[in-house]
Protein backbone atom coordinates (compact mmCIF):
# COMPACT_ATOMS: atom_id res chain seq x y z
CA UNK A 1 0.00 0.00 0.00
CA UNK A 2 1.27 3.49 -0.83
CA UNK A 3 1.03 6.43 1.52
CA UNK A 4 1.64 10.06 0.68
CA UNK A 5 1.77 11.86 -2.64
CA UNK A 6 5.47 11.43 -3.39
CA UNK A 7 7.16 14.66 -4.43
CA UNK A 8 9.86 14.41 -7.11
CA UNK A 9 12.62 14.30 -4.45
CA UNK A 10 10.68 12.36 -1.83
CA UNK A 11 12.73 10.06 0.37
CA UNK A 12 11.15 6.65 -0.21
CA UNK A 13 10.99 3.77 2.22
CA UNK A 14 9.66 0.34 1.26
CA UNK A 15 8.70 -1.84 4.22
CA UNK A 16 8.29 -5.60 3.85
CA UNK A 17 6.15 -6.89 6.69
CA UNK A 18 3.52 -9.44 7.68
CA UNK A 19 1.65 -6.54 9.30
CA UNK A 20 1.32 -3.76 6.70
CA UNK A 21 -1.49 -2.23 8.76
CA UNK A 22 1.12 -1.20 11.35
CA UNK A 23 2.36 1.47 8.88
CA UNK A 24 2.50 4.46 8.90
CA UNK A 25 1.02 4.04 12.41
CA UNK A 26 2.61 6.65 14.68
CA UNK A 27 4.42 8.13 11.67
CA UNK A 28 1.07 9.28 10.26
CA UNK A 29 0.95 11.91 13.03
CA UNK A 30 2.78 15.07 14.04
CA UNK A 31 5.81 16.22 12.01
CA UNK A 32 6.36 12.92 10.19
CA UNK A 33 2.66 12.68 9.30
CA UNK A 34 2.58 16.20 7.89
CA UNK A 35 5.73 15.53 5.88
CA UNK A 36 4.20 12.30 4.53
CA UNK A 37 1.09 14.23 3.46
CA UNK A 38 3.24 16.90 1.84
CA UNK A 39 5.25 14.40 -0.19
CA UNK A 40 8.57 15.00 1.60
CA UNK A 41 8.77 11.24 2.04
CA UNK A 42 6.81 8.30 0.69
CA UNK A 43 5.99 4.94 2.23
CA UNK A 44 5.27 1.70 0.42
CA UNK A 45 4.28 -1.14 2.74
CA UNK A 46 4.53 -4.55 1.14
CA UNK A 47 2.55 -7.47 2.55
CA UNK A 48 4.93 -10.44 2.62
CA UNK A 49 1.98 -12.84 2.87
CA UNK A 50 0.74 -11.79 -0.56
CA UNK A 51 3.83 -13.60 -1.97
CA UNK A 52 2.99 -16.94 -0.35
CA UNK A 53 2.19 -19.54 -3.01
CA UNK A 54 0.79 -22.60 -1.21
CA UNK A 55 -2.90 -22.99 -0.46
CA UNK A 56 -2.46 -22.11 3.22
CA UNK A 57 -0.49 -18.97 2.27
CA UNK A 58 2.21 -20.01 4.72
CA UNK A 59 5.18 -17.72 5.18
CA UNK A 60 7.06 -19.68 7.85
CA UNK A 61 8.12 -23.22 8.72
CA UNK A 62 9.85 -25.16 11.50
CA UNK A 63 13.64 -24.78 11.84
CA UNK A 64 15.97 -27.42 10.41
CA UNK A 65 17.98 -28.88 13.29
CA UNK A 66 15.00 -28.58 15.61
CA UNK A 67 14.29 -26.09 18.34
CA UNK A 68 11.49 -23.75 19.27
CA UNK A 69 9.73 -21.28 17.04
CA UNK A 70 9.28 -20.77 13.34
CA UNK A 71 11.48 -19.35 10.59
CA UNK A 72 10.36 -17.14 7.69
CA UNK A 73 10.74 -18.99 4.38
CA UNK A 74 13.41 -17.91 1.88
CA UNK A 75 11.27 -18.49 -1.24
CA UNK A 76 8.46 -16.24 -0.02
CA UNK A 77 10.85 -13.50 1.12
CA UNK A 78 12.79 -13.75 -2.14
CA UNK A 79 9.61 -13.18 -4.16
CA UNK A 80 8.69 -10.19 -1.98
CA UNK A 81 12.19 -8.66 -2.24
CA UNK A 82 12.37 -9.19 -6.00
CA UNK A 83 8.95 -7.62 -6.57
CA UNK A 84 9.89 -4.67 -4.34
CA UNK A 85 12.94 -3.93 -6.47
CA UNK A 86 10.63 -3.46 -9.47
CA UNK A 87 11.58 -3.68 -13.15
CA UNK A 88 14.82 -2.15 -14.50
CA UNK A 89 14.62 1.61 -14.93
CA UNK A 90 12.55 2.11 -11.76
CA UNK A 91 14.16 3.49 -8.56
CA UNK A 92 14.62 -0.08 -7.31
CA UNK A 93 14.87 -1.07 -3.69
CA UNK A 94 17.87 1.16 -2.87
CA UNK A 95 19.70 0.22 0.31
CA UNK A 96 18.15 -2.97 1.65
CA UNK A 97 18.19 -3.60 5.39
CA UNK A 98 17.00 -6.48 7.57
CA UNK A 99 16.09 -5.25 11.05
CA UNK A 100 17.81 -7.73 13.34
CA UNK A 101 19.30 -7.88 16.84
CA UNK A 102 22.50 -9.24 15.22
CA UNK A 103 23.00 -6.10 13.13
CA UNK A 104 25.15 -3.01 13.40
CA UNK A 105 23.50 -0.87 16.07
CA UNK A 106 21.61 2.10 14.63
CA UNK A 107 23.43 5.38 15.25
CA UNK A 108 22.83 9.01 14.32
CA UNK A 109 25.59 8.66 11.71
CA UNK A 110 23.82 5.75 10.02
CA UNK A 111 20.53 7.67 10.25
CA UNK A 112 22.16 10.57 8.38
CA UNK A 113 23.52 8.22 5.74
CA UNK A 114 20.06 6.75 5.22
CA UNK A 115 18.51 10.23 4.99
CA UNK A 116 20.89 10.88 2.09
CA UNK A 117 19.89 7.61 0.36
CA UNK A 118 16.89 8.16 -1.96
CA UNK A 119 15.34 4.70 -1.52
CA UNK A 120 15.63 2.42 1.53
CA UNK A 121 14.00 -1.00 1.84
CA UNK A 122 13.36 -2.48 5.29
CA UNK A 123 12.63 -6.15 5.92
CA UNK A 124 10.80 -6.79 9.21
CA UNK A 125 11.23 -10.25 10.70
CA UNK A 126 8.79 -12.13 12.93
CA UNK A 127 8.98 -15.43 14.84
CA UNK A 128 12.63 -16.59 15.21
CA UNK A 129 13.65 -14.49 12.22
CA UNK A 130 14.37 -15.25 8.56
CA UNK A 131 16.14 -18.07 6.71
CA UNK A 132 19.83 -17.10 6.53
CA UNK A 133 20.06 -17.88 2.80
CA UNK A 134 17.79 -15.04 1.79
CA UNK A 135 20.06 -12.57 3.61
CA UNK A 136 23.04 -13.89 1.63
CA UNK A 137 21.23 -14.10 -1.69
CA UNK A 138 20.03 -10.49 -1.50
CA UNK A 139 23.07 -9.07 0.30
CA UNK A 140 20.89 -7.56 3.02
CA UNK A 141 22.57 -5.35 5.60
CA UNK A 142 21.54 -6.09 9.19
CA UNK A 143 20.70 -3.19 11.49
CA UNK A 144 19.74 -3.49 15.16
CA UNK A 145 17.95 -1.04 17.40
CA UNK A 146 19.93 -2.14 20.44
CA UNK A 147 20.88 -5.10 22.60
CA UNK A 148 17.40 -6.36 23.35
CA UNK A 149 14.91 -8.58 21.52
CA UNK A 150 11.68 -7.27 20.02
CA UNK A 151 8.87 -9.57 18.92
CA UNK A 152 9.10 -8.20 15.39
CA UNK A 153 11.03 -5.83 13.14
CA UNK A 154 8.09 -3.42 12.74
CA UNK A 155 8.70 -1.27 15.86
CA UNK A 156 12.38 -1.12 14.88
CA UNK A 157 11.47 -0.01 11.34
CA UNK A 158 9.15 2.68 12.75
CA UNK A 159 11.97 4.02 14.96
CA UNK A 160 14.48 4.02 12.11
CA UNK A 161 12.07 5.80 9.75
CA UNK A 162 11.18 8.36 12.43
CA UNK A 163 14.85 9.17 13.01
CA UNK A 164 15.47 9.59 9.26
CA UNK A 165 12.33 11.59 8.45
CA UNK A 166 13.05 14.29 11.03
CA UNK A 167 16.34 14.98 9.22
CA UNK A 168 14.72 15.46 5.80
CA UNK A 169 14.70 19.06 4.55
CA UNK A 170 11.66 21.01 5.72
CA UNK A 171 10.43 18.48 8.29
CA UNK A 172 11.70 20.17 11.44
CA UNK A 173 10.65 23.80 11.80
CA UNK A 174 13.83 24.90 13.53
CA UNK A 175 16.81 23.67 11.54
CA UNK A 176 19.26 25.02 14.12
CA UNK A 177 18.15 22.71 16.90
CA UNK A 178 19.32 19.68 14.92
CA UNK A 179 23.00 20.65 15.19
CA UNK A 180 22.96 20.86 18.99
CA UNK A 181 21.14 17.65 19.77
CA UNK A 182 22.42 14.55 21.49
CA UNK A 183 25.00 12.67 19.38
CA UNK A 184 25.34 15.43 16.76
CA UNK A 185 28.65 16.53 18.26
CA UNK A 186 29.40 13.18 19.86
CA UNK A 187 27.93 14.51 23.10
CA UNK A 188 24.66 14.05 24.93
CA UNK A 189 22.57 17.19 25.08
CA UNK A 190 22.67 19.85 27.81
CA UNK A 191 19.58 20.26 30.11
CA UNK A 192 16.60 22.35 28.98
CA UNK A 193 14.42 24.71 31.03
CA UNK A 194 11.32 26.78 30.30
CA UNK A 195 8.90 29.00 32.24
CA UNK A 196 8.22 29.42 35.11
CA UNK A 197 11.75 30.52 36.14
CA UNK A 198 10.99 29.40 39.69
CA UNK A 199 8.80 26.31 40.01
CA UNK A 200 7.60 24.79 43.28
CA UNK A 201 7.51 21.00 43.12
CA UNK A 202 5.04 18.67 44.88
CA UNK A 203 7.17 18.63 48.06
CA UNK A 204 7.13 22.44 48.32
CA UNK A 205 10.75 22.78 47.13
CA UNK A 206 11.41 25.88 45.02
CA UNK A 207 13.40 24.93 41.96
CA UNK A 208 15.05 27.73 39.96
CA UNK A 209 16.46 27.79 36.48
CA UNK A 210 20.28 28.23 36.38
CA UNK A 211 20.95 32.02 36.56
CA UNK A 212 23.20 31.99 33.52
CA UNK A 213 20.25 31.12 31.28
CA UNK A 214 18.45 34.29 32.39
CA UNK A 215 21.53 36.47 31.95
CA UNK A 216 21.13 37.24 28.26
CA UNK A 217 24.87 36.59 27.66
CA UNK A 218 24.75 34.38 24.59
CA UNK A 219 28.43 33.46 24.74
CA UNK A 220 28.22 32.49 28.41
CA UNK A 221 25.06 30.48 27.75
CA UNK A 222 26.80 28.64 24.91
CA UNK A 223 29.82 27.89 27.11
CA UNK A 224 27.60 26.71 29.99
CA UNK A 225 25.64 24.41 27.67
CA UNK A 226 28.79 22.88 26.20
CA UNK A 227 30.21 22.37 29.71
CA UNK A 228 26.96 20.69 30.81
CA UNK A 229 26.85 18.50 27.70
CA UNK A 230 30.43 17.42 28.43
CA UNK A 231 29.74 16.83 32.14
CA UNK A 232 26.65 14.71 31.43
CA UNK A 233 28.35 12.71 28.67
CA UNK A 234 31.40 12.00 30.84
CA UNK A 235 29.20 10.88 33.76
CA UNK A 236 26.68 8.79 31.82
CA UNK A 237 28.41 7.51 28.72
CA UNK A 238 32.12 6.91 29.22
CA UNK A 239 32.16 5.17 25.81
CA UNK A 240 30.98 8.32 24.02
CA UNK A 241 33.19 10.50 26.19
CA UNK A 242 36.37 8.62 25.34
CA UNK A 243 35.67 8.93 21.62
CA UNK A 244 34.76 12.61 21.93
CA UNK A 245 37.91 13.40 23.91
CA UNK A 246 39.96 11.55 21.29
CA UNK A 247 38.34 13.63 18.54
CA UNK A 248 36.36 10.80 17.06
CA UNK A 249 32.72 10.44 16.07
CA UNK A 250 30.39 8.02 17.84
CA UNK A 251 31.23 5.36 15.25
CA UNK A 252 34.97 5.89 15.61
CA UNK A 253 35.90 8.06 12.63
CA UNK A 254 38.55 10.67 13.41
CA UNK A 255 37.22 14.21 12.99
CA UNK A 256 39.90 16.20 14.81
CA UNK A 257 40.53 16.84 18.47
CA UNK A 258 37.67 18.19 20.52
CA UNK A 259 36.67 18.44 24.13
CA UNK A 260 40.17 18.57 25.57
CA UNK A 261 39.40 21.70 27.57
CA UNK A 262 37.31 19.98 30.19
CA UNK A 263 38.43 16.45 29.59
CA UNK A 264 40.53 14.42 32.00
CA UNK A 265 44.17 15.53 31.95
CA UNK A 266 46.25 13.43 29.55
CA UNK A 267 48.50 11.07 31.46
N1 LIG B 1 15.67 -15.29 17.31
C1 LIG B 1 16.18 -13.98 17.07
C2 LIG B 1 15.16 -12.92 17.49
C3 LIG B 1 13.95 -12.87 16.63
S1 LIG B 1 12.86 -11.62 17.12
C4 LIG B 1 17.46 -13.78 17.86
O1 LIG B 1 17.58 -14.33 18.94
O2 LIG B 1 18.35 -13.07 17.38
C5 LIG B 1 11.85 -11.45 15.70
C6 LIG B 1 12.18 -10.29 14.77
O3 LIG B 1 12.17 -9.08 15.49
C7 LIG B 1 13.54 -10.36 14.12
O4 LIG B 1 13.50 -11.13 12.96
C8 LIG B 1 13.85 -8.91 13.83
O5 LIG B 1 13.33 -8.50 12.57
C9 LIG B 1 13.09 -8.18 14.93
N2 LIG B 1 13.97 -7.70 16.03
C10 LIG B 1 14.07 -8.24 17.26
N3 LIG B 1 14.95 -7.56 18.01
C11 LIG B 1 15.42 -6.54 17.25
C12 LIG B 1 16.36 -5.51 17.47
N4 LIG B 1 17.00 -5.38 18.63
N5 LIG B 1 16.61 -4.66 16.45
C13 LIG B 1 15.97 -4.79 15.26
N6 LIG B 1 15.07 -5.76 15.00
C14 LIG B 1 14.78 -6.63 15.99
Coordinates of C-alpha atoms in Angstrom, one line a residue, residues 94-224:
X94 CA 17.9 1.2 -2.9
X95 CA 19.7 0.2 0.3
X96 CA 18.2 -3.0 1.6
X97 CA 18.2 -3.6 5.4
X98 CA 17.0 -6.5 7.6
X99 CA 16.1 -5.2 11.1
X100 CA 17.8 -7.7 13.3
X101 CA 19.3 -7.9 16.8
X102 CA 22.5 -9.2 15.2
X103 CA 23.0 -6.1 13.1
X104 CA 25.1 -3.0 13.4
X105 CA 23.5 -0.9 16.1
X106 CA 21.6 2.1 14.6
X107 CA 23.4 5.4 15.2
X108 CA 22.8 9.0 14.3
X109 CA 25.6 8.7 11.7
X110 CA 23.8 5.8 10.0
X111 CA 20.5 7.7 10.2
X112 CA 22.2 10.6 8.4
X113 CA 23.5 8.2 5.7
X114 CA 20.1 6.8 5.2
X115 CA 18.5 10.2 5.0
X116 CA 20.9 10.9 2.1
X117 CA 19.9 7.6 0.4
X118 CA 16.9 8.2 -2.0
X119 CA 15.3 4.7 -1.5
X120 CA 15.6 2.4 1.5
X121 CA 14.0 -1.0 1.8
X122 CA 13.4 -2.5 5.3
X123 CA 12.6 -6.2 5.9
X124 CA 10.8 -6.8 9.2
X125 CA 11.2 -10.2 10.7
X126 CA 8.8 -12.1 12.9
X127 CA 9.0 -15.4 14.8
X128 CA 12.6 -16.6 15.2
X129 CA 13.7 -14.5 12.2
X130 CA 14.4 -15.2 8.6
X131 CA 16.1 -18.1 6.7
X132 CA 19.8 -17.1 6.5
X133 CA 20.1 -17.9 2.8
X134 CA 17.8 -15.0 1.8
X135 CA 20.1 -12.6 3.6
X136 CA 23.0 -13.9 1.6
X137 CA 21.2 -14.1 -1.7
X138 CA 20.0 -10.5 -1.5
X139 CA 23.1 -9.1 0.3
X140 CA 20.9 -7.6 3.0
X141 CA 22.6 -5.3 5.6
X142 CA 21.5 -6.1 9.2
X143 CA 20.7 -3.2 11.5
X144 CA 19.7 -3.5 15.2
X145 CA 18.0 -1.0 17.4
X146 CA 19.9 -2.1 20.4
X147 CA 20.9 -5.1 22.6
X148 CA 17.4 -6.4 23.3
X149 CA 14.9 -8.6 21.5
X150 CA 11.7 -7.3 20.0
X151 CA 8.9 -9.6 18.9
X152 CA 9.1 -8.2 15.4
X153 CA 11.0 -5.8 13.1
X154 CA 8.1 -3.4 12.7
X155 CA 8.7 -1.3 15.9
X156 CA 12.4 -1.1 14.9
X157 CA 11.5 0.0 11.3
X158 CA 9.2 2.7 12.7
X159 CA 12.0 4.0 15.0
X160 CA 14.5 4.0 12.1
X161 CA 12.1 5.8 9.7
X162 CA 11.2 8.4 12.4
X163 CA 14.9 9.2 13.0
X164 CA 15.5 9.6 9.3
X165 CA 12.3 11.6 8.5
X166 CA 13.1 14.3 11.0
X167 CA 16.3 15.0 9.2
X168 CA 14.7 15.5 5.8
X169 CA 14.7 19.1 4.6
X170 CA 11.7 21.0 5.7
X171 CA 10.4 18.5 8.3
X172 CA 11.7 20.2 11.4
X173 CA 10.6 23.8 11.8
X174 CA 13.8 24.9 13.5
X175 CA 16.8 23.7 11.5
X176 CA 19.3 25.0 14.1
X177 CA 18.1 22.7 16.9
X178 CA 19.3 19.7 14.9
X179 CA 23.0 20.6 15.2
X180 CA 23.0 20.9 19.0
X181 CA 21.1 17.7 19.8
X182 CA 22.4 14.5 21.5
X183 CA 25.0 12.7 19.4
X184 CA 25.3 15.4 16.8
X185 CA 28.6 16.5 18.3
X186 CA 29.4 13.2 19.9
X187 CA 27.9 14.5 23.1
X188 CA 24.7 14.0 24.9
X189 CA 22.6 17.2 25.1
X190 CA 22.7 19.8 27.8
X191 CA 19.6 20.3 30.1
X192 CA 16.6 22.3 29.0
X193 CA 14.4 24.7 31.0
X194 CA 11.3 26.8 30.3
X195 CA 8.9 29.0 32.2
X196 CA 8.2 29.4 35.1
X197 CA 11.8 30.5 36.1
X198 CA 11.0 29.4 39.7
X199 CA 8.8 26.3 40.0
X200 CA 7.6 24.8 43.3
X201 CA 7.5 21.0 43.1
X202 CA 5.0 18.7 44.9
X203 CA 7.2 18.6 48.1
X204 CA 7.1 22.4 48.3
X205 CA 10.7 22.8 47.1
X206 CA 11.4 25.9 45.0
X207 CA 13.4 24.9 42.0
X208 CA 15.0 27.7 40.0
X209 CA 16.5 27.8 36.5
X210 CA 20.3 28.2 36.4
X211 CA 21.0 32.0 36.6
X212 CA 23.2 32.0 33.5
X213 CA 20.2 31.1 31.3
X214 CA 18.4 34.3 32.4
X215 CA 21.5 36.5 31.9
X216 CA 21.1 37.2 28.3
X217 CA 24.9 36.6 27.7
X218 CA 24.7 34.4 24.6
X219 CA 28.4 33.5 24.7
X220 CA 28.2 32.5 28.4
X221 CA 25.1 30.5 27.8
X222 CA 26.8 28.6 24.9
X223 CA 29.8 27.9 27.1
X224 CA 27.6 26.7 30.0

